[in-house]
Amino acid sequence: IAGITQAPTSQILAAGRRMTLRCTQDMRHNAMYWYRQDLGLGLRLIHYSNTAGTTGKGEVPDGYSVSRANTDDFPLTLASAVPSQTSVYFCASSENSDIYNEQFFGPGTRLTVL
Amino acid sequence: RKEVEQDPGPFNVPEGATVAFNCTYSNSASQSFFWYRQDCRKEPKLLMSVYSSGNEDGRFTAQLNRASQYISLLIRDSKLSDSATYLCVVNGGTGGFKTIFGAGTRLFVKA
């Protein structure tokens, strides 16, 4: 069982380019999340999805979009990348959106925007 | 003021030492609390949940103080393998989805 996989592992991207970060989970979890982690700031929630077909905005949603067409996949798209989006991106999932549930994280994508 | 604050450290301790971390939170309506562990360049993983009555898992003890709005993590008999960053997570409260991660406390355990 893989848990959560993310692709790519790392990417260097020119500013202005479009980029989609992929996230897939095989745990049949209803809730999924995208975070970015920057030095000194901890993880910040970008977007979340409580169940397939629904999404919501987190703390730092600007410049990012998500979709949740099915239970397993939760891609994150940067429509036009900017250098401030250089970060490590973690996808996570939990059984449901109950605040008492553990979140399981993918291995992360290191993105550099030049 | 940040919603969740942690001492960034680093804490440098010898093997066998006892070390404690605190994490303060500002939203009194917060309802659930966790400690996650993150190794260098890896993803966070749940270490333990924090319950009102306090809870222990082997060498690790977590406690919640609602009145003063902080949670703590105590590590006894530190091992080299405990070297990591410890993230405090606070959930719940008013105003939509509220999961807030602290920036983490870095621990180095040395032989």
Tab-separated table of N, CA, C and O in Angstrom, chain B residues 57-109:
chain	number	residue	atom	x	y	z
B	57	ASP	N	2.926	7.885	25.746
B	57	ASP	CA	3.206	6.802	24.817
B	57	ASP	C	4.688	6.493	24.934
B	57	ASP	O	5.533	7.168	24.342
B	58	GLY	N	5.010	5.517	25.756
B	58	GLY	CA	6.407	5.166	25.971
B	58	GLY	C	7.155	6.310	26.626
B	58	GLY	O	6.802	6.762	27.715
B	59	ARG	N	8.164	6.810	25.945
B	59	ARG	CA	8.995	7.886	26.505
B	59	ARG	C	8.391	9.276	26.275
B	59	ARG	O	8.969	10.275	26.718
B	60	PHE	N	7.280	9.341	25.608
B	60	PHE	CA	6.664	10.608	25.232
B	60	PHE	C	5.407	10.875	26.054
B	60	PHE	O	4.554	9.999	26.193
B	61	THR	N	5.311	12.095	26.568
B	61	THR	CA	4.125	12.508	27.312
B	61	THR	C	3.647	13.839	26.756
B	61	THR	O	4.440	14.774	26.616
B	62	ALA	N	2.356	13.900	26.456
B	62	ALA	CA	1.767	15.141	25.949
B	62	ALA	C	0.730	15.626	26.943
B	62	ALA	O	0.010	14.823	27.536
B	63	GLN	N	0.667	16.934	27.121
B	63	GLN	CA	-0.321	17.496	28.029
B	63	GLN	C	-0.933	18.743	27.405
B	63	GLN	O	-0.320	19.444	26.605
B	64	LEU	N	-2.171	18.997	27.817
B	64	LEU	CA	-2.923	20.153	27.352
B	64	LEU	C	-3.323	20.993	28.553
B	64	LEU	O	-3.841	20.458	29.534
B	65	ASN	N	-3.095	22.273	28.468
B	65	ASN	CA	-3.542	23.205	29.502
B	65	ASN	C	-4.449	24.223	28.821
B	65	ASN	O	-3.987	25.181	28.201
B	66	ARG	N	-5.755	23.983	28.937
B	66	ARG	CA	-6.716	24.858	28.249
B	66	ARG	C	-6.748	26.250	28.869
B	66	ARG	O	-6.947	27.244	28.188
B	67	ALA	N	-6.602	26.315	30.172
B	67	ALA	CA	-6.694	27.613	30.853
B	67	ALA	C	-5.605	28.559	30.359
B	67	ALA	O	-5.843	29.749	30.128
B	68	SER	N	-4.409	28.031	30.182
B	68	SER	CA	-3.286	28.851	29.737
B	68	SER	C	-3.047	28.735	28.243
B	68	SER	O	-2.141	29.380	27.700
B	69	GLN	N	-3.828	27.891	27.578
B	69	GLN	CA	-3.780	27.734	26.121
B	69	GLN	C	-2.398	27.325	25.627
B	69	GLN	O	-1.777	28.004	24.797
B	70	TYR	N	-1.936	26.209	26.189
B	70	TYR	CA	-0.711	25.645	25.637
B	70	TYR	C	-0.760	24.130	25.724
B	70	TYR	O	-1.502	23.551	26.519
B	71	ILE	N	0.033	23.513	24.850
B	71	ILE	CA	0.251	22.072	24.943
B	71	ILE	C	1.749	21.840	25.081
B	71	ILE	O	2.558	22.687	24.707
B	72	SER	N	2.084	20.715	25.659
B	72	SER	CA	3.490	20.413	25.879
B	72	SER	C	3.808	18.992	25.429
B	72	SER	O	2.926	18.139	25.333
B	73	LEU	N	5.068	18.787	25.135
B	73	LEU	CA	5.572	17.465	24.794
B	73	LEU	C	6.837	17.228	25.599
B	73	LEU	O	7.762	18.044	25.555
B	74	LEU	N	6.849	16.133	26.340
B	74	LEU	CA	7.998	15.765	27.154
B	74	LEU	C	8.598	14.484	26.576
B	74	LEU	O	7.876	13.521	26.344
B	75	ILE	N	9.889	14.510	26.351
B	75	ILE	CA	10.592	13.321	25.869
B	75	ILE	C	11.593	12.914	26.929
B	75	ILE	O	12.486	13.696	27.295
B	76	ARG	N	11.445	11.702	27.433
B	76	ARG	CA	12.365	11.197	28.445
B	76	ARG	C	13.396	10.285	27.788
B	76	ARG	O	13.124	9.675	26.745
B	77	ASP	N	14.559	10.181	28.412
B	77	ASP	CA	15.601	9.259	27.951
B	77	ASP	C	15.827	9.426	26.441
B	77	ASP	O	15.672	8.460	25.659
B	78	SER	N	16.175	10.615	26.036
B	78	SER	CA	16.308	10.939	24.616
B	78	SER	C	17.249	9.987	23.888
B	78	SER	O	18.295	9.597	24.416
B	79	LYS	N	16.859	9.628	22.676
B	79	LYS	CA	17.663	8.782	21.799
B	79	LYS	C	18.157	9.606	20.617
B	79	LYS	O	17.538	10.607	20.235
B	80	LEU	N	19.247	9.143	20.006
B	80	LEU	CA	19.743	9.820	18.807
B	80	LEU	C	18.643	9.917	17.750
B	80	LEU	O	18.522	10.916	17.041
B	81	SER	N	17.823	8.870	17.684
B	81	SER	CA	16.765	8.811	16.675
B	81	SER	C	15.618	9.786	16.941
B	81	SER	O	14.738	9.950	16.087
B	82	ASP	N	15.631	10.434	18.100
B	82	ASP	CA	14.607	11.447	18.387
B	82	ASP	C	14.926	12.771	17.695
B	82	ASP	O	14.088	13.684	17.689
B	83	SER	N	16.107	12.909	17.139
B	83	SER	CA	16.485	14.142	16.450
B	83	SER	C	15.543	14.371	15.280
B	83	SER	O	15.438	13.538	14.372
B	84	ALA	N	14.845	15.489	15.315
B	84	ALA	CA	13.822	15.786	14.312
B	84	ALA	C	13.247	17.157	14.644
B	84	ALA	O	13.640	17.796	15.619
B	85	THR	N	12.285	17.583	13.844
B	85	THR	CA	11.504	18.772	14.149
B	85	THR	C	10.130	18.333	14.620
B	85	THR	O	9.507	17.464	14.006
B	86	TYR	N	9.676	18.924	15.704
B	86	TYR	CA	8.390	18.562	16.294
B	86	TYR	C	7.391	19.692	16.043
B	86	TYR	O	7.625	20.837	16.443
B	87	LEU	N	6.301	19.326	15.385
B	87	LEU	CA	5.292	20.291	14.971
B	87	LEU	C	4.064	20.182	15.857
B	87	LEU	O	3.523	19.094	16.063
B	88	CYS	N	3.630	21.296	16.346
B	88	CYS	CA	2.406	21.379	17.130
B	88	CYS	C	1.260	21.687	16.165
B	88	CYS	O	1.410	22.530	15.276
B	89	VAL	N	0.129	21.003	16.315
B	89	VAL	CA	-1.017	21.214	15.437
B	89	VAL	C	-2.254	21.464	16.280
B	89	VAL	O	-2.536	20.701	17.211
B	90	VAL	N	-2.966	22.515	15.937
B	90	VAL	CA	-4.165	22.893	16.675
B	90	VAL	C	-5.326	22.944	15.702
B	90	VAL	O	-5.223	23.537	14.622
B	91	ASN	N	-6.436	22.314	16.076
B	91	ASN	CA	-7.604	22.212	15.191
B	91	ASN	C	-8.831	22.830	15.817
B	91	ASN	O	-9.001	22.812	17.031
B	92	GLY	N	-9.728	23.288	14.937
B	92	GLY	CA	-11.041	23.687	15.396
B	92	GLY	C	-11.128	25.171	15.676
B	92	GLY	O	-10.256	25.936	15.338
B	93	GLY	N	-12.192	25.562	16.299
B	93	GLY	CA	-12.440	26.975	16.523
B	93	GLY	C	-13.442	27.483	15.514
B	93	GLY	O	-13.918	26.747	14.660
B	94	THR	N	-13.698	28.758	15.554
B	94	THR	CA	-14.728	29.339	14.701
B	94	THR	C	-14.152	29.781	13.373
B	94	THR	O	-12.955	29.975	13.232
B	95	GLY	N	-15.030	29.918	12.390
B	95	GLY	CA	-14.603	30.511	11.120
B	95	GLY	C	-14.035	29.551	10.119
B	95	GLY	O	-12.918	29.727	9.656
B	96	GLY	N	-14.807	28.507	9.749
B	96	GLY	CA	-14.379	27.659	8.649
B	96	GLY	C	-13.324	26.649	9.050
B	96	GLY	O	-13.131	26.351	10.216
B	97	PHE	N	-12.613	26.146	8.052
B	97	PHE	CA	-11.626	25.105	8.282
B	97	PHE	C	-10.442	25.673	9.051
B	97	PHE	O	-9.837	26.638	8.633
B	98	LYS	N	-10.123	25.077	10.167
B	98	LYS	CA	-9.080	25.630	11.000
B	98	LYS	C	-8.136	24.550	11.478
B	98	LYS	O	-8.305	23.972	12.543
B	99	THR	N	-7.153	24.255	10.666
B	99	THR	CA	-6.038	23.423	11.123
B	99	THR	C	-4.802	24.279	11.020
B	99	THR	O	-4.443	24.724	9.931
B	100	ILE	N	-4.184	24.532	12.144
B	100	ILE	CA	-3.024	25.411	12.167
B	100	ILE	C	-1.815	24.636	12.662
B	100	ILE	O	-1.862	24.011	13.726
B	101	PHE	N	-0.748	24.694	11.867
B	101	PHE	CA	0.518	24.072	12.251
B	101	PHE	C	1.452	25.125	12.830
B	101	PHE	O	1.570	26.228	12.284
B	102	GLY	N	2.131	24.763	13.888
B	102	GLY	CA	3.221	25.596	14.346
B	102	GLY	C	4.412	25.431	13.426
B	102	GLY	O	4.467	24.503	12.621
B	103	ALA	N	5.365	26.349	13.550
B	103	ALA	CA	6.540	26.320	12.676
B	103	ALA	C	7.524	25.228	13.059
B	103	ALA	O	8.422	24.903	12.281
B	104	GLY	N	7.356	24.649	14.243
B	104	GLY	CA	8.190	23.520	14.628
B	104	GLY	C	9.307	23.883	15.580
B	104	GLY	O	9.802	25.018	15.590
B	105	THR	N	9.685	22.903	16.378
B	105	THR	CA	10.833	22.997	17.285
B	105	THR	C	11.832	21.938	16.876
B	105	THR	O	11.490	20.760	16.778
B	106	ARG	N	13.048	22.384	16.637
B	106	ARG	CA	14.083	21.458	16.169
B	106	ARG	C	14.840	20.879	17.363
B	106	ARG	O	15.270	21.615	18.253
B	107	LEU	N	14.996	19.558	17.354
B	107	LEU	CA	15.714	18.845	18.417
B	107	LEU	C	16.898	18.102	17.838
B	107	LEU	O	16.744	17.368	16.861
B	108	PHE	N	18.059	18.301	18.455
B	108	PHE	CA	19.244	17.508	18.130
B	108	PHE	C	19.638	16.740	19.384
B	108	PHE	O	19.883	17.339	20.420
B	109	VAL	N	19.707	15.434	19.274
B	109	VAL	CA	20.174	14.602	20.372
B	109	VAL	C	21.560	14.098	19.995
B	109	VAL	O	21.738	13.497	18.927
